[in-house]
Coordinates of C-alpha atoms and ligand atoms in Angstrom, one line a residue:
M1 CA -21.4 23.3 -53.3
S2 CA -24.8 23.6 -51.7
S3 CA -25.0 25.7 -48.5
K4 CA -26.0 22.5 -46.6
R5 CA -23.0 20.6 -47.9
Y6 CA -20.8 23.7 -47.2
L7 CA -22.1 23.8 -43.6
L8 CA -21.5 20.0 -43.1
G9 CA -18.0 20.5 -44.5
C10 CA -17.4 23.4 -42.0
M11 CA -18.7 21.2 -39.1
A12 CA -16.4 18.3 -40.1
L13 CA -13.4 20.7 -40.3
L14 CA -14.3 22.2 -36.9
S15 CA -14.6 18.8 -35.3
L16 CA -11.2 17.9 -36.8
M17 CA -9.7 21.1 -35.4
G18 CA -11.3 20.2 -32.0
G19 CA -9.7 16.8 -32.3
A20 CA -6.2 18.3 -32.9
Q21 CA -6.6 20.7 -30.0
A22 CA -8.2 18.5 -27.4
Q23 CA -6.7 15.1 -27.1
S24 CA -9.0 12.4 -28.3
A25 CA -9.1 8.7 -27.5
D26 CA -7.1 8.2 -30.7
D27 CA -4.4 10.6 -29.6
L28 CA -4.1 8.7 -26.3
R29 CA -3.8 5.5 -28.3
K30 CA -1.0 6.8 -30.4
D31 CA 0.9 8.4 -27.6
N32 CA 3.9 6.1 -27.7
A33 CA 4.4 7.0 -31.5
S34 CA 3.9 10.7 -31.2
P35 CA 7.0 12.0 -29.4
G36 CA 5.9 15.7 -29.4
N37 CA 3.5 14.9 -26.5
V38 CA 3.5 12.8 -23.4
L39 CA -0.2 12.2 -23.0
T40 CA -0.3 9.1 -20.8
Y41 CA 1.2 7.7 -17.6
G42 CA 3.7 5.2 -19.0
M43 CA 4.5 7.3 -22.2
G44 CA 1.9 5.1 -24.0
Y45 CA -0.8 2.8 -23.0
N46 CA 1.7 -0.1 -23.2
N47 CA 3.6 1.5 -20.2
Q48 CA 6.9 0.8 -21.8
R49 CA 8.3 4.3 -21.1
Y50 CA 10.2 4.0 -24.4
S51 CA 10.7 6.9 -26.8
P52 CA 11.6 6.6 -30.5
L53 CA 13.5 9.9 -30.1
K54 CA 17.3 9.7 -30.7
Q55 CA 18.6 13.2 -31.2
I56 CA 20.1 12.7 -27.7
N57 CA 22.0 9.5 -28.0
A58 CA 25.0 7.6 -26.6
S59 CA 27.5 9.5 -28.7
N60 CA 26.4 13.0 -27.7
V61 CA 24.6 12.8 -24.3
S62 CA 27.7 14.1 -22.6
K63 CA 26.8 17.5 -24.0
M64 CA 23.4 17.5 -22.3
Q65 CA 22.7 20.5 -20.1
P66 CA 19.9 21.9 -18.0
V67 CA 17.6 24.3 -19.9
W68 CA 15.4 25.4 -16.9
A69 CA 14.4 24.5 -13.4
Y70 CA 11.1 25.4 -11.8
S71 CA 10.5 25.3 -8.0
L72 CA 7.4 23.4 -6.9
N73 CA 7.6 25.2 -3.6
N74 CA 6.9 21.9 -1.9
P75 CA 9.2 20.0 0.5
Q76 CA 7.6 16.5 0.0
G77 CA 8.9 13.6 -2.1
Q78 CA 8.2 14.3 -5.8
E79 CA 6.9 11.3 -7.7
S80 CA 4.8 13.0 -10.4
Q81 CA 5.2 12.1 -14.1
P82 CA 4.8 15.3 -16.2
I83 CA 2.2 15.4 -19.0
V84 CA 3.2 17.4 -22.1
H85 CA 0.5 18.5 -24.6
D86 CA 0.3 21.1 -27.3
G87 CA 3.1 23.3 -25.8
I88 CA 2.0 23.0 -22.2
M89 CA 3.6 20.8 -19.4
Y90 CA 1.4 19.7 -16.5
V91 CA 2.9 18.7 -13.1
T92 CA 1.2 17.8 -9.9
T93 CA 2.3 17.9 -6.2
H94 CA 0.1 16.8 -3.3
N95 CA -1.5 20.2 -3.1
T96 CA -1.0 21.9 -6.4
T97 CA -1.4 21.4 -10.2
V98 CA 0.8 23.6 -12.4
A99 CA 0.9 24.3 -16.1
L100 CA 4.3 25.4 -17.5
N101 CA 5.8 26.5 -20.8
P102 CA 7.9 23.4 -21.5
I103 CA 10.6 25.4 -23.4
T104 CA 11.1 28.1 -20.8
G105 CA 9.8 26.7 -17.6
K106 CA 7.6 29.8 -17.1
Q107 CA 4.4 29.1 -15.0
L108 CA 1.2 29.5 -17.0
W109 CA -1.2 28.7 -14.2
K110 CA -1.2 27.2 -10.8
N111 CA -4.2 25.6 -9.0
E112 CA -4.0 25.0 -5.3
I113 CA -5.9 22.2 -3.5
E114 CA -7.1 22.6 0.1
L115 CA -6.7 19.5 2.2
P116 CA -8.0 18.8 5.7
Q117 CA -5.1 18.9 8.3
D118 CA -5.7 15.5 9.6
V119 CA -5.1 13.9 6.2
F120 CA -1.4 14.3 6.7
K121 CA -1.2 11.8 9.6
M122 CA -3.4 9.3 7.7
A123 CA -1.7 9.0 4.3
C124 CA 0.3 5.9 4.7
C125 CA 3.4 6.2 2.6
G126 CA 4.1 9.7 1.6
I127 CA 2.4 13.1 1.1
L128 CA 2.5 13.1 -2.7
N129 CA 0.8 12.8 -6.1
R130 CA 2.0 10.8 -9.1
G131 CA 0.5 12.8 -12.0
A132 CA -2.4 13.9 -14.0
A133 CA -4.3 12.6 -17.1
I134 CA -5.6 14.6 -20.0
F135 CA -8.6 14.0 -22.3
E136 CA -10.8 16.2 -24.5
G137 CA -9.4 19.4 -23.1
K138 CA -9.7 18.4 -19.5
L139 CA -7.0 17.6 -16.9
F140 CA -7.9 15.0 -14.3
R141 CA -6.2 14.2 -11.0
V142 CA -6.8 12.8 -7.6
T143 CA -6.3 14.1 -4.1
L144 CA -4.9 12.8 -0.8
D145 CA -8.3 13.1 0.8
A146 CA -9.7 10.7 -1.8
H147 CA -11.4 13.0 -4.3
V148 CA -11.2 12.9 -8.1
M149 CA -11.3 16.3 -9.9
A150 CA -11.3 17.7 -13.5
M151 CA -9.9 21.0 -14.6
D152 CA -10.0 23.0 -17.8
A153 CA -6.5 22.2 -19.2
K154 CA -6.1 25.7 -20.7
T155 CA -7.0 27.7 -17.5
G156 CA -6.8 25.3 -14.6
K157 CA -10.4 26.2 -13.7
Q158 CA -12.0 23.4 -11.7
L159 CA -14.9 21.8 -13.6
W160 CA -15.9 19.1 -11.1
K161 CA -14.7 17.4 -7.9
V162 CA -16.2 14.2 -6.4
K163 CA -15.5 12.1 -3.4
A164 CA -14.4 8.5 -4.0
A165 CA -13.8 7.3 -0.4
D166 CA -13.5 8.5 3.3
Y167 CA -9.9 9.5 4.0
Q168 CA -10.6 9.1 7.7
N169 CA -10.7 5.3 7.2
G170 CA -7.1 5.5 5.9
Q171 CA -8.0 5.6 2.3
A172 CA -5.9 8.0 0.1
M173 CA -5.5 8.7 -3.6
T174 CA -2.1 9.3 -5.1
S175 CA -1.8 7.9 -8.6
A176 CA -2.4 9.3 -12.0
P177 CA -5.9 8.4 -13.5
L178 CA -6.1 6.2 -16.6
I179 CA -8.3 7.3 -19.5
A180 CA -9.5 4.1 -21.3
N181 CA -12.3 3.9 -23.9
G182 CA -13.6 7.3 -22.8
V183 CA -13.7 6.4 -19.1
V184 CA -11.6 8.0 -16.3
M185 CA -10.3 5.2 -14.1
T186 CA -8.8 5.6 -10.6
G187 CA -7.5 3.4 -7.8
I188 CA -7.3 3.7 -4.0
A189 CA -4.5 3.4 -1.4
G190 CA -4.8 2.4 2.2
G191 CA -4.2 -1.4 2.2
E192 CA -2.4 -1.1 5.6
Y193 CA -5.5 0.3 7.3
G194 CA -8.0 -2.6 7.1
T195 CA -9.8 -1.1 4.1
R196 CA -11.4 -2.7 1.0
G197 CA -9.8 -1.9 -2.3
F198 CA -11.6 -1.0 -5.6
V199 CA -11.1 0.5 -9.1
D200 CA -13.6 3.2 -10.1
G201 CA -14.8 4.3 -13.6
W202 CA -16.0 8.0 -13.9
D203 CA -17.7 10.0 -16.6
P204 CA -15.1 12.5 -17.8
A205 CA -17.8 15.1 -18.6
T206 CA -19.6 15.2 -15.3
G207 CA -17.7 13.2 -12.7
K208 CA -20.6 10.7 -12.3
R209 CA -19.4 7.3 -11.1
L210 CA -20.2 4.7 -13.8
W211 CA -19.0 1.6 -11.9
R212 CA -16.9 0.3 -9.0
F213 CA -15.0 -3.0 -9.1
H214 CA -14.2 -4.2 -5.6
T215 CA -10.8 -6.0 -5.5
T216 CA -11.8 -8.3 -2.6
A217 CA -14.6 -10.7 -3.5
A218 CA -17.7 -10.7 -1.3
P219 CA -19.3 -14.1 -0.3
N220 CA -22.0 -13.9 -3.0
E221 CA -19.4 -13.1 -5.7
K222 CA -17.0 -15.3 -7.7
G223 CA -13.9 -15.8 -5.5
G224 CA -15.9 -15.0 -2.4
D225 CA -15.1 -18.5 -1.0
T226 CA -11.4 -17.5 -0.7
W227 CA -12.2 -15.4 2.4
P228 CA -13.4 -16.7 5.7
G229 CA -16.6 -15.0 7.1
D230 CA -16.6 -11.2 6.4
T231 CA -12.8 -10.8 6.3
H232 CA -13.0 -9.5 2.8
E233 CA -14.4 -6.3 4.2
K234 CA -11.0 -5.3 5.7
G235 CA -9.1 -7.4 3.2
G236 CA -7.0 -4.7 1.5
A237 CA -6.1 -5.3 -2.1
P238 CA -5.5 -1.6 -2.7
T239 CA -5.1 -0.3 -6.2
W240 CA -2.7 2.6 -5.6
L241 CA -0.9 2.8 -9.0
T242 CA -2.1 3.4 -12.5
G243 CA -3.3 0.5 -14.8
T244 CA -2.4 0.0 -18.4
Y245 CA -4.7 -0.5 -21.4
D246 CA -4.7 -2.6 -24.6
P247 CA -7.2 -0.8 -26.9
E248 CA -7.4 -3.8 -29.3
L249 CA -8.4 -6.3 -26.6
D250 CA -10.3 -3.4 -24.8
L251 CA -8.8 -4.7 -21.6
V252 CA -7.5 -2.6 -18.7
Y253 CA -4.9 -4.3 -16.5
W254 CA -4.8 -3.1 -12.9
G255 CA -2.5 -4.3 -10.2
T256 CA -3.6 -4.9 -6.6
G257 CA -1.8 -4.8 -3.3
N258 CA -1.4 -6.7 0.0
G259 CA -4.1 -8.4 2.0
G260 CA -5.4 -6.9 5.3
P261 CA -4.1 -7.5 7.9
W262 CA -0.6 -8.6 6.8
N263 CA -0.9 -11.6 9.1
P264 CA -2.3 -14.2 6.7
N265 CA -3.6 -16.5 9.4
A266 CA -6.4 -14.0 10.0
R267 CA -7.8 -14.6 6.5
K268 CA -7.0 -18.2 5.6
G269 CA -7.6 -18.8 1.9
D270 CA -6.2 -17.4 -1.3
N271 CA -8.0 -14.0 -0.7
L272 CA -9.0 -13.1 -4.3
Y273 CA -8.0 -10.6 -5.6
I274 CA -5.1 -9.5 -3.4
C275 CA -1.6 -9.3 -4.9
S276 CA -3.1 -9.9 -8.4
V277 CA -3.6 -8.4 -11.8
V278 CA -7.2 -8.0 -12.8
A279 CA -8.2 -7.5 -16.5
I280 CA -11.3 -5.5 -16.7
R281 CA -13.6 -3.8 -19.3
P282 CA -13.2 0.0 -19.0
K283 CA -16.8 0.7 -20.0
T284 CA -18.3 -1.5 -17.3
G285 CA -15.7 -2.6 -14.8
E286 CA -16.5 -6.3 -15.7
L287 CA -13.8 -8.7 -14.7
V288 CA -12.6 -10.7 -17.7
W289 CA -9.6 -12.6 -16.1
H290 CA -7.3 -12.4 -13.1
Y291 CA -3.9 -13.8 -12.1
Q292 CA -2.9 -13.9 -8.5
F293 CA 0.9 -13.6 -7.9
S294 CA 1.0 -14.1 -4.1
P295 CA -2.0 -16.1 -2.8
N296 CA -2.7 -15.4 1.0
D297 CA 0.4 -13.1 1.0
P298 CA 1.9 -12.3 4.4
Y299 CA 4.8 -10.1 3.1
D300 CA 3.2 -6.9 1.7
Y301 CA 4.1 -7.9 -1.8
D302 CA 1.9 -5.4 -3.5
A303 CA 1.5 -6.1 -7.3
T304 CA 0.3 -2.5 -7.9
E305 CA 3.1 -1.7 -10.4
V306 CA 1.3 -3.5 -13.2
G307 CA 4.1 -3.8 -15.6
M308 CA 4.4 -3.4 -19.4
L309 CA 2.5 -4.6 -22.4
I310 CA 4.9 -6.1 -24.9
D311 CA 4.4 -8.0 -28.1
M312 CA 7.3 -10.6 -28.1
K313 CA 8.3 -14.1 -29.0
V314 CA 8.0 -16.6 -26.1
D315 CA 9.3 -20.1 -26.9
G316 CA 9.2 -19.3 -30.6
K317 CA 5.6 -18.1 -30.5
D318 CA 4.3 -14.5 -31.0
R319 CA 2.6 -13.5 -27.9
K320 CA 0.9 -10.3 -26.5
V321 CA 2.3 -10.3 -23.0
L322 CA 2.0 -8.5 -19.8
A323 CA 5.5 -8.4 -18.2
Q324 CA 5.8 -7.6 -14.5
A325 CA 8.8 -7.5 -12.2
N326 CA 6.7 -8.2 -9.1
R327 CA 7.6 -6.9 -5.6
N328 CA 7.7 -10.6 -4.6
G329 CA 11.0 -11.0 -6.5
F330 CA 9.7 -13.0 -9.5
F331 CA 9.6 -11.6 -13.1
Y332 CA 6.2 -12.8 -14.5
V333 CA 5.3 -13.0 -18.2
L334 CA 1.5 -13.5 -18.8
D335 CA -0.5 -13.8 -22.0
R336 CA -2.5 -10.7 -21.7
A337 CA -5.4 -11.9 -23.7
N338 CA -6.3 -14.6 -21.2
G339 CA -4.0 -14.4 -18.2
E340 CA -2.1 -17.7 -18.9
L341 CA 1.2 -17.8 -17.0
L342 CA 4.1 -18.2 -19.5
K343 CA 7.2 -17.5 -17.4
A344 CA 8.1 -16.7 -13.8
N345 CA 11.7 -16.5 -12.7
P346 CA 13.4 -14.7 -9.8
Y347 CA 15.2 -11.4 -10.6
V348 CA 16.6 -10.9 -7.1
K349 CA 17.3 -13.2 -4.1
V350 CA 14.0 -14.9 -3.1
N351 CA 13.3 -17.3 -0.2
W352 CA 9.6 -16.9 0.5
A353 CA 8.9 -19.5 -2.4
D354 CA 11.1 -22.1 -4.0
S355 CA 9.7 -21.4 -7.5
I356 CA 6.5 -20.7 -9.4
D357 CA 4.8 -23.8 -10.8
L358 CA 3.9 -22.9 -14.4
K359 CA 1.2 -25.5 -14.7
T360 CA -0.8 -24.4 -11.7
G361 CA 0.4 -20.8 -11.6
R362 CA 1.0 -21.1 -7.9
P363 CA 4.2 -20.5 -5.8
V364 CA 5.9 -23.7 -4.5
Q365 CA 6.1 -23.2 -0.8
S366 CA 9.6 -22.8 0.8
D367 CA 10.8 -23.9 4.2
A368 CA 11.2 -20.2 5.2
D369 CA 7.5 -19.6 4.3
R370 CA 6.4 -22.7 6.2
R371 CA 8.3 -21.4 9.3
V372 CA 6.8 -17.9 9.0
R373 CA 3.3 -19.3 9.0
A374 CA 4.1 -21.4 12.1
G375 CA 5.1 -18.2 14.0
E376 CA 8.9 -18.4 13.8
D377 CA 11.1 -15.3 13.4
V378 CA 12.6 -15.7 9.9
E379 CA 14.8 -13.5 7.5
I380 CA 12.8 -13.1 4.3
F381 CA 14.0 -12.1 0.8
P382 CA 12.9 -9.8 -0.7
S383 CA 12.0 -7.3 2.0
V384 CA 8.8 -5.4 2.5
L385 CA 10.2 -3.0 -0.2
G386 CA 10.2 -5.8 -2.7
G387 CA 12.7 -6.9 -5.4
K388 CA 11.8 -3.5 -6.7
N389 CA 9.5 -0.9 -5.2
W390 CA 6.7 1.1 -6.8
T391 CA 8.5 2.9 -9.6
P392 CA 7.9 1.6 -13.1
M393 CA 10.5 0.0 -15.3
S394 CA 11.1 0.7 -19.0
W395 CA 11.5 -1.5 -22.1
N396 CA 13.8 -1.1 -25.1
P397 CA 12.5 -3.1 -28.1
E398 CA 16.0 -3.0 -29.6
T399 CA 17.9 -4.5 -26.7
Q400 CA 14.8 -6.6 -25.6
L401 CA 15.7 -5.7 -22.0
A402 CA 13.6 -4.3 -19.1
Y403 CA 15.4 -1.6 -17.0
A404 CA 14.5 -1.2 -13.4
N405 CA 16.0 -0.1 -10.1
T406 CA 16.1 -3.4 -8.1
L407 CA 16.8 -3.9 -4.4
N408 CA 19.1 -6.2 -2.5
I409 CA 17.4 -6.1 1.0
S410 CA 15.8 -8.6 3.3
W411 CA 13.6 -8.2 6.5
P412 CA 13.0 -10.0 9.7
Y413 CA 9.5 -11.4 9.7
Q414 CA 7.4 -12.6 12.6
L415 CA 3.6 -12.8 13.0
S416 CA 1.8 -11.2 15.9
K417 CA -1.9 -10.7 16.8
P418 CA -3.7 -8.2 14.5
E419 CA -6.0 -5.6 16.1
Y420 CA -8.2 -3.4 14.0
K421 CA -8.6 0.3 15.0
K422 CA -10.2 2.7 12.5
G423 CA -7.6 4.9 10.8
E424 CA -4.6 2.9 12.2
W425 CA -2.2 0.3 10.7
Y426 CA -3.7 -3.1 10.7
L427 CA -0.7 -5.5 10.3
G428 CA -0.5 -8.3 12.8
I429 CA 3.3 -8.6 12.4
N430 CA 6.2 -7.7 14.6
F431 CA 7.4 -4.9 12.2
R432 CA 11.1 -4.1 12.6
G433 CA 12.0 -2.5 9.3
V434 CA 14.6 -4.0 6.8
N435 CA 18.1 -5.5 6.8
M436 CA 20.7 -3.9 4.5
P437 CA 23.5 -6.4 3.5
K438 CA 26.8 -5.5 5.0
N439 CA 29.3 -6.0 2.2
E440 CA 27.1 -5.8 -0.9
P441 CA 25.3 -3.0 -2.7
H442 CA 21.8 -2.3 -1.5
G443 CA 20.4 -1.8 -5.0
Y444 CA 21.2 -1.8 -8.7
L445 CA 20.0 -0.4 -12.0
S446 CA 19.3 -3.8 -13.6
A447 CA 18.9 -4.6 -17.3
M448 CA 16.8 -7.7 -17.2
D449 CA 15.5 -10.4 -19.7
P450 CA 11.8 -10.8 -18.7
L451 CA 11.8 -14.4 -19.9
T452 CA 14.6 -15.5 -17.5
G453 CA 14.7 -12.8 -14.8
K454 CA 18.5 -12.7 -15.5
S455 CA 20.3 -9.3 -15.8
K456 CA 22.5 -8.7 -18.8
W457 CA 24.2 -6.0 -16.7
Q458 CA 23.8 -4.3 -13.4
M459 CA 25.0 -0.9 -12.2
A460 CA 25.4 -0.9 -8.4
W461 CA 24.2 2.1 -6.5
P462 CA 27.1 3.2 -4.3
G463 CA 25.0 4.3 -1.2
Q464 CA 21.3 4.4 -0.9
P465 CA 19.5 2.3 -3.6
S466 CA 17.5 4.3 -6.1
M467 CA 13.7 4.3 -6.0
A468 CA 13.5 6.3 -9.2
G469 CA 11.8 5.1 -12.4
T470 CA 13.6 4.6 -15.7
L471 CA 13.1 5.9 -19.2
S472 CA 14.4 4.2 -22.4
T473 CA 15.1 5.8 -25.7
A474 CA 16.0 4.8 -29.3
G475 CA 19.2 6.8 -28.7
G476 CA 20.4 3.7 -26.8
L477 CA 20.0 5.4 -23.4
V478 CA 18.5 4.6 -20.1
F479 CA 17.7 7.7 -17.9
T480 CA 17.3 7.4 -14.1
G481 CA 18.1 9.2 -11.0
A482 CA 19.8 8.7 -7.6
A483 CA 18.4 9.1 -4.1
T484 CA 21.1 11.7 -3.7
G485 CA 19.9 13.7 -6.6
E486 CA 22.2 12.9 -9.6
F487 CA 20.2 12.6 -12.8
M488 CA 22.0 10.3 -15.2
A489 CA 22.1 8.7 -18.7
V490 CA 23.4 5.1 -18.9
D491 CA 24.3 3.1 -22.0
A492 CA 21.4 0.7 -22.6
N493 CA 23.7 -2.0 -23.9
N494 CA 26.3 -2.2 -21.2
G495 CA 25.3 -0.1 -18.2
K496 CA 28.2 2.4 -18.6
K497 CA 27.3 5.8 -17.1
L498 CA 27.6 8.4 -19.9
W499 CA 26.4 11.6 -18.2
E500 CA 25.2 12.9 -14.9
F501 CA 24.0 16.1 -13.4
Q502 CA 23.5 17.0 -9.7
T503 CA 19.9 18.2 -9.2
S504 CA 18.7 20.2 -6.2
S505 CA 17.3 17.3 -4.1
G506 CA 16.9 13.5 -4.3
I507 CA 15.2 11.8 -7.3
I508 CA 12.4 9.3 -6.8
G509 CA 10.3 10.3 -9.9
L510 CA 9.8 9.3 -13.5
P511 CA 11.8 10.8 -16.3
V512 CA 10.1 11.6 -19.6
T513 CA 11.3 12.8 -23.0
W514 CA 9.5 14.8 -25.7
E515 CA 10.4 17.1 -28.6
Q516 CA 9.3 20.5 -29.8
N517 CA 10.4 22.4 -32.9
G518 CA 12.8 19.5 -33.8
K519 CA 14.6 19.6 -30.5
Q520 CA 14.6 16.7 -27.9
Y521 CA 14.1 17.5 -24.2
V522 CA 14.3 15.3 -21.1
T523 CA 12.4 16.3 -17.9
V524 CA 12.5 14.9 -14.4
L525 CA 11.3 16.0 -11.0
S526 CA 13.7 16.3 -8.1
G527 CA 12.5 16.1 -4.5
A528 CA 13.6 13.5 -1.9
G529 CA 11.1 11.6 0.2
G530 CA 8.8 8.7 -0.4
V531 CA 8.8 5.3 1.3
W532 CA 12.6 5.1 1.6
A533 CA 12.8 8.3 3.6
L534 CA 10.2 6.8 6.0
L535 CA 12.6 3.9 6.8
G536 CA 14.9 6.4 8.6
D537 CA 18.1 5.7 6.6
E538 CA 20.4 8.3 8.2
R539 CA 22.3 8.8 5.0
M540 CA 19.1 10.7 3.7
S541 CA 19.8 13.5 6.2
Q542 CA 22.5 14.7 3.8
V543 CA 20.0 15.2 1.0
P544 CA 18.1 18.5 1.0
A545 CA 14.4 18.5 0.6
G546 CA 12.6 20.7 -2.0
G547 CA 10.6 19.8 -5.1
S548 CA 11.6 21.2 -8.5
V549 CA 11.1 20.3 -12.2
W550 CA 14.3 20.0 -14.3
T551 CA 14.4 20.0 -18.1
F552 CA 17.5 19.2 -20.2
A553 CA 18.6 19.3 -23.8
L554 CA 21.8 19.2 -25.9
N555 CA 23.8 22.4 -25.6
Ligands
CA1 CA1 1.2 -2.4 0.9

């Protein structure tokens, strides 16, 4: 071998080693098939939160026990999804990022974030963070005061930190970034504050902003005619959760939230792109297609939890779909190549629309909605919390069912006059909270068919409904948690509870599973809080605060 060829060979080997050590675009793409790591929010770009691991299964899960617990030293609600890579687990809170040994729970490093004091009275719906993203040896996260930052994944050392928005306008950042086609993508919260939403693309190496896609259309843009005057400027459409990515179509799907103000008469028109999913090119932010679930929405039906990418048969035809159980109570199935609406059926009680017209893609107006818009005081299903709230569902390809914590709650709705004040809620409704039904459960763990919205089974929550996410495994299990802190495994086929363990606080987070040295582990954060706690349910006073990470395995 000539020395030149030898050198080239060494360089190829080095770059291969670099690829194995630092997670490449290809590693992220294969995340759902590589159970040793959890590299993406959603446990795979398809956001199915499904693991092929089955060492822990329906026949032995009763022997699952805690392996370790780690205190986050943080009294807020814990909604962060852990990332596991190369023998390190990364967890975020609103003011720290920690790296842990996933087998022992021992802290490897901890990085604290300084936040301005006045941010705490601004952040709308919880002092929290939903997780980090990892790419080429760097860890990325966002902050409550609307910055994006990169750290060295090995040491926690900060590499760059850039400002995305002004938190004093009511804009906050809480969700895990998405890495797609080499671009770091982030969204923004603050749709209740008369802000204008957007999705940003950042250069992972430098933190330079590559593009911004505004989620309300300006008058000179396509869709701009759906807003009167300059109403798009305070029009909302926040993007406060993480999108999903289809690498073959090179499309990122990002969900958008409510219009601003909530009172729809202040912004007559469809208001593109509130309460929608937008399909955009990660390299440029170019809009390829959109679908709007709730045109001119009055009800805070954020479509921010974007749903799952599934390849499935619809009416006998193979389709690549985006399946979303929308906060507005309908389960939507779209063709994700072009946005064509294939199915839309209610999965909870709904009265704001009679149905969704599959030909036009638009809701068929109900009598209740007509009365709301005329100014009457009307009980609306589902409530401001939605048919389900922000936490993602999971998919099991064997049962062909989607598992989600759903809500059985309505709210009294009446319009009032909206008034904009910088940094304050801009609603224009007479907000009086929600109505719990008297003699029915307030929520269920539901196993749903996305094509019909019907549940094969439901497990009723005995007290407070659960706002936790779900995890599905090839072991025939669904993992989820209770507002009162019980972490549990449920039989995916029939909803029978097979195992539970009382953690130290309430669970509102997202369980993950992974393996190391041939052993399967399950991890979840415990820490009560979030939007449910804000509603003042007095039953929550019995649940102690305090964030911690719990990891379980078979005895
Ligand atoms: Ca909202």
